Amino acid sequence: MTEDTSALPDALHRLRTVIDSSAYPLVLPSADDARRVGAALVAQLDDYLLPRLARLDAPLLVVVGGSTGAGKSTLVNSIVQARVTASGVLRPTTRSPVLVANPADIGWFRQGDLLPGLTRTTEPGDDPGTLQLVAAPALPPGLAFLDAPDIDSVVDANRALAGQLLAAADLWLFVTTAARYADAVPWELLRTARLRGTVIALVLDRVPPEASDEVADHLSEMLAAHDLAAAPLFVLPETDVDGQGLLPYQVTEPLRDWFQQLAGDAAARAAVVRQTLDGALAALAPAVATLAGAADDQAAAAGVLDERVRTSYRAGRRTFEEGLQDGRLLRGEVLARWQEYIGTGEFFRTLEARVGRVRDRLVAALTGRPAPATQLQTAIESQLVTLVRGVAADAAEHAYGGWQSHPAGAALLEPELGRPSADLPQRAERLIRDWQRGVLELVRAEGGDKRFVARSAAYAVNATGLAVMIAVFASTAFIPTGLEVAAGAGTTVAAQKVLEAIFGDQAVRNMASRSREDLLERLEKLLDEEAARYLVRIRAVGPDPGQELRRAAADVEAARTAARLTTDAPFTLPGAAR
């Protein structure tokens, strides 16, 4: 069989990057499982798939796993005929995992490509973050044993490490006893190993001679029911250990001979490696599909939360725009100051001669009151700032309520989000002042070639600018209707006629329209900044994380298919015993 694995490393690295960068920040039912599965997949890619793919000819790793007190360490010691791993009397036994290999193979495991997260050591210890390496001349080359912690340990870290080591196995040697073989935890792991394609062999230890046939037959039936009938099963009778804590030679001889045969058969070892590797690669697709579904949940929830915020702030913009169009801003203080400004004739005088400047200063000095033009400008600013602050406050409140009613949104909320930003009043004032300056610049630019405006300089510009600002407050672009006509006593129309005489009818309308659009754009930018306080909290979800995961998984599956690591015929371990 000729395989082409050249595309697999790049595809796996891409998949690892996508999985590792996929975040599940929103509190959803699928999030916790997705984070757990994602972490396990990244660990398996780093611990086993990538290093094994890089060295298909590396020694075959047998991970010895099983329940508490099953005799895993005693079995490993007995196979290699040396006390290379300590068996514990107290449960759970807390120690670092031990890897035993022939001296010729120990260098491969010392490099740290396989299980790179475990620090290599040659001394026994209790740190589960280390991997003790032991050279055993009695173990044939091409084969290594890794004694793992108990799969059902009461210590969480031990169970997690056991699962990590089993996921890095080329062959899982599962050790159980006559009293524990029907326990639920081992069978759940056996099912996972089968689905992943890991090659499995079993040892039924400590079997009373009188019950040997009955227990072995029952276990065989259970294996067949779990689609594991082809897994080799070795039955070891209940017996005493010798002075070194080893099982009698004749008890372990069948198992030792079987491993000796496997170590001496390069084709069989390669077949085991390829079957487990191919099975692990095939298992990536359904696992990543689970992640993609959780990522879709995140994106859907983020979309709902995003829309609730944007809807709230869009409503704020509409409220502001309606405030400009329905004439409400032409009432109260603004209307009073506008009438005063028009009624005193200042509007016309400032358009006609520079004498207005002298009169303004005289009035202010003698009365201590600002000129009507200044009062009008201040009233316009005050009204607009009040409107801006109101719509921002309403939008924040509505967005807060929208998120509060969604489980994922509620988990992201903080009390200050229900109010506008602390500096919003200052930003609103700055926005309106900048807009007012923009109106004056527009008038100056529009009237730059008008001899009348040029002659009257800043006073004509200021007067015209105030009139344009008033025009922005009317939906009819400075043609007053209803209350405005009645309250203005016709002076607004008179002021408009003067402006039209200077600039032209269409120019006045254009200035009013452009000023309104400028004001709305400035408001929209401010509201976007306010909405961003919410949206930044869901930014980590990304635009379409599920699709990225699916594409990466599909690339791996295509590369796996092209690699042809296994044949269509199922592989059976040699020397199966019953």
XYZ file of C-alpha atoms in Angstrom:
578
model
C 0.000 0.000 0.000
C 1.361 3.446 -0.983
C 0.130 6.425 0.956
C 0.527 10.148 0.250
C 0.393 11.997 3.534
C 1.947 15.228 2.242
C -1.276 17.286 2.533
C -2.224 16.085 6.000
C 0.189 18.117 8.173
C -0.851 21.472 6.694
C -4.537 20.549 6.882
C -4.172 19.488 10.515
C -2.272 22.643 11.441
C -5.016 24.759 9.860
C -7.677 22.823 11.735
C -5.788 23.230 14.993
C -5.530 26.983 14.441
C -9.243 27.306 13.722
C -10.248 25.184 16.730
C -7.892 27.039 19.028
C -9.163 30.434 17.862
C -12.833 29.493 18.103
C -14.321 31.190 21.137
C -17.573 30.360 22.876
C -17.932 33.464 25.072
C -21.698 33.544 25.241
C -23.475 31.639 27.996
C -25.349 28.990 26.000
C -26.160 25.315 26.697
C -23.675 24.108 24.085
C -20.769 26.339 25.118
C -19.241 24.301 27.953
C -19.197 21.079 25.957
C -17.699 22.889 22.966
C -14.868 24.307 25.052
C -14.179 20.861 26.519
C -14.267 19.101 23.134
C -12.170 21.824 21.525
C -9.496 21.564 24.215
C -9.451 17.761 23.865
C -9.066 17.968 20.075
C -6.216 20.466 20.303
C -4.532 18.225 22.887
C -4.867 15.155 20.661
C -3.509 17.036 17.663
C -0.500 18.191 19.659
C 0.011 15.028 21.704
C -0.497 12.392 19.038
C -1.754 13.151 15.538
C 0.870 15.671 14.393
C 3.923 13.970 15.933
C 2.783 10.478 14.896
C 2.093 11.631 11.346
C 5.583 13.123 11.217
C 7.111 9.767 12.257
C 5.016 6.817 11.148
C 8.014 4.560 11.803
C 8.451 5.649 15.439
C 8.076 2.946 18.138
C 4.528 1.767 18.728
C 3.145 3.192 21.970
C 0.996 0.910 24.128
C -0.883 2.863 26.794
C -1.886 0.662 29.698
C -5.150 1.947 31.178
C -7.816 0.663 33.483
C -9.734 1.031 36.686
C -8.386 1.677 40.154
C -6.611 -1.358 41.595
C -6.725 -3.354 38.346
C -3.003 -4.164 38.571
C -1.716 -2.072 35.643
C 1.668 -1.286 37.177
C 2.206 -4.860 38.338
C 1.408 -6.086 34.829
C 3.859 -3.676 33.170
C 6.595 -4.639 35.638
C 5.919 -8.319 35.022
C 6.056 -7.970 31.230
C 9.460 -6.219 31.307
C 10.626 -8.352 34.259
C 11.693 -5.333 36.355
C 10.166 -2.910 38.848
C 10.051 0.026 36.477
C 6.787 1.538 37.714
C 5.552 1.725 41.285
C 2.275 0.063 42.218
C 0.346 1.803 44.955
C -1.434 0.369 47.942
C -3.275 3.550 48.870
C -5.933 4.746 46.402
C -5.806 6.849 44.408
C -2.144 6.460 43.566
C -0.827 9.942 42.761
C 2.320 9.793 40.638
C 3.658 10.852 37.288
C 3.024 8.521 34.332
C 5.842 6.136 33.443
C 6.964 5.306 29.893
C 9.064 2.165 29.442
C 10.976 1.505 26.228
C 13.950 -0.380 24.906
C 17.180 1.657 25.260
C 17.355 1.907 21.460
C 13.935 3.634 21.363
C 14.094 5.857 24.426
C 15.579 8.754 22.397
C 12.406 9.147 20.332
C 10.305 9.685 23.434
C 12.929 11.930 25.040
C 12.644 14.398 22.124
C 9.228 15.436 23.377
C 7.375 15.406 20.052
C 4.813 12.998 21.457
C 2.933 14.419 24.494
C 4.903 17.691 24.332
C 3.099 19.130 27.342
C 4.715 16.639 29.734
C 8.201 17.391 31.057
C 10.601 14.483 30.646
C 12.352 13.073 33.710
C 14.243 9.946 34.672
C 13.234 10.071 38.326
C 9.963 8.842 39.861
C 7.726 11.558 41.257
C 4.242 12.719 42.098
C 3.956 15.512 39.503
C 1.312 14.546 36.904
C 2.874 17.140 34.572
C 5.988 15.022 34.110
C 6.649 11.855 32.142
C 9.179 9.455 33.674
C 11.254 7.664 31.032
C 12.648 4.234 31.904
C 14.886 2.123 29.672
C 14.126 -1.607 29.875
C 16.417 -3.975 27.913
C 13.923 -6.825 28.356
C 11.372 -4.964 26.236
C 11.900 -5.587 22.512
C 12.694 -2.631 20.207
C 9.801 -1.055 18.353
C 7.453 -1.214 21.341
C 6.917 1.036 24.394
C 4.555 0.855 27.355
C 3.038 3.852 29.122
C 1.520 3.184 32.552
C -1.353 5.692 32.872
C -3.281 6.881 35.961
C -6.614 5.270 36.842
C -9.412 6.120 34.448
C -11.886 6.250 37.342
C -9.665 8.048 39.837
C -11.398 10.242 42.394
C -8.763 12.888 41.595
C -9.905 15.014 38.657
C -6.359 15.674 37.446
C -5.609 11.931 37.358
C -8.702 11.175 35.284
C -7.951 14.022 32.887
C -4.365 12.846 32.445
C -5.502 9.267 31.880
C -7.827 10.441 29.126
C -5.051 12.530 27.561
C -2.627 9.588 27.545
C -5.178 7.160 26.117
C -5.818 9.617 23.274
C -2.079 9.417 22.468
C -2.025 5.606 22.288
C -1.283 3.609 19.162
C -2.688 0.623 21.035
C -4.716 0.719 24.227
C -4.125 -2.222 26.570
C -7.165 -2.123 28.844
C -6.695 -3.890 32.192
C -9.684 -4.866 34.325
C -10.496 -7.510 36.909
C -13.078 -10.218 37.433
C -14.731 -7.945 39.990
C -14.666 -4.702 37.931
C -15.017 -5.622 34.249
C -18.689 -4.602 34.056
C -18.151 -1.094 35.538
C -19.690 1.729 33.489
C -16.674 4.070 33.245
C -14.354 1.631 31.415
C -17.021 0.740 28.897
C -17.669 4.378 28.132
C -13.965 4.838 27.401
C -13.876 1.622 25.377
C -16.770 2.919 23.295
C -14.944 6.209 22.727
C -11.769 4.356 21.751
C -13.688 2.197 19.295
C -15.358 5.198 17.699
C -11.967 6.883 17.431
C -10.531 3.797 15.730
C -7.941 3.041 18.415
C -6.644 -0.522 18.338
C -7.581 -2.240 21.627
C -6.431 -5.331 23.522
C -7.773 -6.411 26.919
C -6.422 -8.127 30.000
C -8.877 -9.706 32.449
C -6.840 -9.925 35.622
C -7.272 -11.716 38.962
C -9.787 -14.260 37.740
C -10.559 -17.063 40.227
C -9.770 -20.393 38.507
C -13.232 -21.775 39.206
C -14.888 -18.788 37.499
C -12.459 -18.348 34.627
C -14.630 -19.724 31.832
C -17.807 -18.084 33.057
C -16.285 -14.602 33.489
C -14.301 -14.782 30.243
C -17.405 -15.839 28.298
C -19.475 -13.032 29.792
C -16.810 -10.445 29.020
C -16.550 -11.783 25.457
C -20.306 -11.368 25.056
C -20.061 -7.792 26.294
C -17.224 -7.092 23.870
C -19.261 -8.448 20.989
C -22.241 -6.339 22.026
C -20.018 -3.250 21.912
C -18.607 -4.158 18.492
C -15.252 -5.128 20.029
C -15.328 -8.855 19.353
C -12.049 -8.702 17.406
C -10.121 -7.227 20.331
C -7.619 -9.754 21.755
C -8.520 -10.851 25.310
C -5.992 -12.270 27.766
C -7.245 -13.904 30.973
C -4.824 -13.933 33.924
C -5.661 -16.117 36.914
C -5.686 -14.856 40.452
C -2.212 -15.475 41.865
C 0.388 -14.182 44.302
C 3.296 -11.974 43.287
C 6.895 -12.865 44.030
C 9.337 -11.059 46.272
C 9.874 -8.339 43.641
C 6.163 -7.774 43.250
C 6.063 -9.510 39.857
C 3.517 -11.987 38.568
C 4.787 -15.504 37.930
C 6.562 -15.834 34.576
C 4.160 -18.484 33.270
C 1.132 -16.298 34.029
C 2.277 -13.422 31.823
C 4.056 -15.555 29.227
C 1.168 -15.622 26.696
C 0.819 -11.845 26.854
C 4.577 -11.292 26.702
C 4.917 -13.624 23.734
C 2.103 -11.823 21.973
C 3.820 -8.477 22.377
C 7.130 -10.032 21.349
C 5.466 -11.227 18.154
C 3.955 -7.791 17.518
C 7.296 -6.055 18.132
C 9.034 -8.403 15.690
C 6.470 -7.894 12.924
C 7.159 -4.500 11.350
C 4.155 -4.813 9.045
C 1.815 -5.545 11.952
C 3.170 -2.598 13.956
C 2.752 -0.330 10.955
C -0.795 -1.603 10.467
C -1.644 -0.835 14.114
C -0.216 2.670 13.833
C -2.001 3.402 10.581
C -5.351 2.038 11.765
C -5.286 4.065 14.976
C -4.030 7.165 13.183
C -6.630 6.858 10.431
C -9.389 6.231 12.969
C -8.364 9.280 14.986
C -8.315 11.406 11.838
C -11.742 10.124 10.774
C -13.133 10.910 14.222
C -12.166 14.569 13.836
C -15.013 15.317 11.417
C -17.957 14.464 13.741
C -16.175 16.084 16.689
C -15.591 19.274 14.733
C -19.202 19.157 13.547
C -20.194 19.389 17.216
C -17.961 22.430 17.595
C -19.393 23.974 14.440
C -22.922 23.527 15.766
C -21.957 25.241 19.011
C -20.268 27.994 17.004
C -23.482 28.417 15.001
C -25.353 28.776 18.287
C -22.897 31.482 19.312
C -23.227 33.317 16.006
C -27.021 33.124 16.098
C -27.166 34.445 19.656
C -24.637 37.148 18.844
C -26.747 38.142 15.845
C -29.843 38.450 18.025
C -27.978 40.527 20.616
C -26.380 42.658 17.917
C -29.736 43.397 16.313
C -31.351 44.300 19.639
C -28.668 46.881 20.272
C -28.726 48.282 16.744
C -32.530 48.429 16.775
C -32.445 50.430 20.004
C -29.956 52.942 18.672
C -31.643 53.150 15.254
C -34.811 54.054 17.124
C -32.817 56.770 18.874
C -31.720 58.193 15.543
C -35.303 58.168 14.261
C -36.492 59.952 17.398
C -33.843 62.615 16.896
C -34.742 63.010 13.222
C -38.419 63.328 14.095
C -37.458 65.991 16.606
C -35.886 67.973 13.775
C -38.854 67.502 11.473
C -41.902 67.934 13.669
C -41.164 71.477 14.762
C -40.849 70.689 18.472
C -37.449 72.393 18.600
C -38.988 75.632 17.295
C -40.972 75.983 20.497
C -40.022 77.178 23.927
C -36.667 78.892 24.356
C -35.549 78.588 20.733
C -38.786 80.094 19.419
C -38.649 82.905 21.959
C -35.058 83.772 21.057
C -35.780 83.515 17.358
C -38.739 85.890 17.669
C -36.632 88.268 19.683
C -33.848 88.067 17.126
C -36.220 88.710 14.222
C -38.474 91.119 16.127
C -35.684 93.483 17.119
C -34.588 93.711 13.520
C -31.103 92.489 14.370
C -31.259 89.794 11.772
C -31.780 92.329 8.996
C -29.302 94.855 10.368
C -26.509 92.313 10.646
C -27.088 91.386 7.048
C -27.100 95.068 5.960
C -24.124 96.759 7.689
C -21.182 96.355 10.043
C -22.833 98.761 12.449
C -24.438 95.681 13.967
C -21.139 94.763 15.578
C -20.888 98.077 17.397
C -24.531 97.916 18.458
C -24.076 94.361 19.802
C -21.202 95.418 22.012
C -23.046 98.518 23.239
C -26.162 96.543 24.143
C -24.175 93.893 25.969
C -22.150 96.487 27.880
C -25.127 98.599 28.946
C -27.568 95.813 29.818
C -25.216 93.035 30.920
C -27.144 90.667 28.668
C -25.812 88.761 25.668
C -26.933 89.952 22.271
C -30.036 88.242 20.849
C -27.911 86.369 18.322
C -25.786 84.856 21.083
C -28.862 83.964 23.089
C -30.417 82.308 20.060
C -27.290 80.290 19.341
C -27.116 79.168 22.982
C -30.795 78.188 22.958
C -30.298 76.122 19.793
C -27.315 74.374 21.333
C -29.176 73.688 24.583
C -32.208 72.225 22.842
C -30.140 69.970 20.622
C -27.933 68.770 23.472
C -31.042 67.939 25.500
C -32.459 65.966 22.574
C -29.174 64.097 22.026
C -28.917 63.158 25.691
C -32.528 62.013 25.747
C -32.296 59.710 22.741
C -28.971 58.266 23.998
C -30.500 57.538 27.397
C -33.574 55.883 25.872
C -31.450 53.797 23.498
C -29.199 52.584 26.323
C -32.214 51.641 28.420
C -33.898 49.743 25.575
C -30.674 47.928 24.610
C -30.154 46.935 28.240
C -33.685 45.552 28.435
C -33.210 43.650 25.180
C -30.092 41.924 26.470
C -31.535 41.337 29.907
C -34.297 39.217 28.407
C -31.762 36.960 26.629
C -29.733 34.478 28.756
C -26.508 35.124 26.872
C -27.034 38.869 26.951
C -27.932 38.977 30.626
C -24.632 37.309 31.494
C -22.721 40.085 29.706
C -24.498 43.030 31.293
C -23.076 45.496 33.783
C -25.223 48.190 35.439
C -23.497 51.102 33.692
C -24.609 49.798 30.298
C -28.178 50.783 31.153
C -27.109 54.443 31.077
C -25.250 56.527 28.494
C -21.498 56.837 28.885
C -20.382 59.032 31.754
C -18.865 61.574 29.352
C -21.844 61.676 27.000
C -23.011 65.177 28.120
C -19.630 66.654 27.199
C -19.524 64.744 23.921
C -23.065 65.898 23.079
C -22.138 69.538 23.712
C -19.005 69.168 21.605
C -21.035 67.543 18.822
C -23.503 70.430 18.644
C -20.818 73.113 18.826
C -18.874 71.379 16.060
C -22.044 71.167 14.009
C -22.764 74.870 14.496
C -19.262 75.718 13.323
C -19.854 73.434 10.368
C -23.019 75.346 9.457
C -21.088 78.617 9.469
C -18.376 77.092 7.294
C -21.055 75.898 4.887
C -22.592 79.371 4.677
C -19.166 80.916 4.200
C -18.336 78.470 1.416
C -21.760 78.859 -0.230
C -21.627 82.633 -0.081
C -17.980 83.072 -0.898
C -18.720 84.609 -4.276
C -21.683 86.658 -3.065
C -20.681 90.327 -2.952
C -23.180 91.119 -0.195
C -21.898 88.425 2.133
C -18.297 89.294 1.378
C -18.986 92.943 2.238
C -20.724 92.057 5.512
C -18.046 89.487 6.439
C -18.620 87.434 9.601
C -21.836 89.174 10.583
C -23.652 88.169 7.443
C -22.294 84.649 7.828
C -23.405 84.390 11.479
C -26.863 85.732 10.767
C -27.297 83.437 7.802
C -25.935 80.519 9.794
C -28.490 81.055 12.566
C -31.251 81.163 9.993
C -30.013 77.913 8.447
C -29.940 76.296 11.888
C -33.546 77.298 12.416
C -34.325 75.900 8.976
C -32.946 72.518 10.037
C -35.633 72.341 12.713
C -38.494 72.375 10.202
C -39.445 69.444 8.000
C -40.273 71.849 5.186
C -36.694 73.131 5.079
C -37.327 76.638 6.407
C -40.856 77.151 5.109
C -42.766 77.407 8.427
C -46.141 75.831 8.893
C -48.778 75.650 11.602
C -47.588 76.805 14.993
C -44.380 78.253 13.592
C -46.225 80.692 11.285
C -48.601 81.750 14.013
C -45.869 82.244 16.589
C -43.387 83.873 14.228
C -45.934 86.421 12.996
C -44.594 86.153 9.482
C -41.065 87.319 10.326
C -39.589 83.900 9.556
C -40.859 84.161 6.000
C -39.440 87.664 5.733
C -36.037 86.423 6.878
C -36.207 83.606 4.366
C -36.964 86.039 1.552
C -33.890 88.072 2.393
C -31.720 84.914 2.340
C -33.265 83.829 -0.949
C -32.536 87.225 -2.430
C -28.856 86.827 -1.494
C -28.259 83.126 -2.139
C -31.184 81.998 -4.242
C -34.087 79.775 -3.291
C -32.405 76.466 -4.125
C -29.171 77.381 -2.358
C -31.047 78.083 0.879
C -32.820 74.777 0.665
C -29.579 72.987 -0.100
C -27.845 74.559 2.880
C -30.668 73.543 5.188
C -30.717 69.996 3.802
C -26.944 69.569 3.988
C -26.835 70.943 7.516
C -29.551 68.549 8.594
C -27.696 65.598 7.083
C -24.462 66.709 8.717
C -26.167 66.879 12.097
C -27.690 63.435 11.640
C -24.346 61.954 10.589
C -22.662 63.386 13.650
C -25.420 62.014 15.851
C -25.207 58.595 14.201
C -21.474 58.446 14.885
C -22.076 59.300 18.534
C -24.818 56.661 18.852
C -22.564 54.093 17.160
C -19.937 54.812 19.790
C -22.531 54.297 22.492
C -23.742 51.042 20.914
C -20.157 49.810 20.687
C -20.123 49.477 24.477
C -22.476 46.554 23.975
C -21.206 45.173 20.680
C -17.600 44.863 21.819
C -18.782 42.191 24.255
C -19.872 39.866 21.446
C -17.095 40.676 18.987
C -15.136 37.547 19.937
C -17.798 35.338 18.357
C -16.694 36.240 14.829
C -18.729 36.497 11.628
C -19.138 32.794 10.734
C -17.022 30.564 13.003
C -19.006 27.413 12.243
C -18.266 27.614 8.534
C -14.545 28.038 9.172
C -14.532 24.909 11.327
C -16.416 22.916 8.690
C -14.052 23.995 5.922
C -10.992 23.077 7.967
C -12.453 19.680 8.891
C -13.386 19.000 5.252
C -9.801 19.749 4.196
C -8.506 17.237 6.753
C -10.976 14.590 5.608
C -9.990 15.123 1.965
C -6.308 14.805 2.882
C -7.030 11.677 4.952
C -8.858 10.060 2.055
C -5.974 10.842 -0.286
C -3.462 9.429 2.210
C -5.009 5.915 2.145
C -3.498 4.970 5.487
C -5.546 1.767 5.719
C -7.057 -0.758 3.359
C -10.754 -1.481 3.069
C -10.308 -4.814 4.883
C -10.392 -4.420 8.691
C -7.122 -5.107 10.465
C -7.051 -7.837 13.121
C -4.278 -8.050 15.676
C -2.259 -11.270 15.401
C -2.466 -13.982 17.994
C -5.889 -13.149 19.426
C -6.508 -15.320 22.458
C -9.610 -16.338 24.367
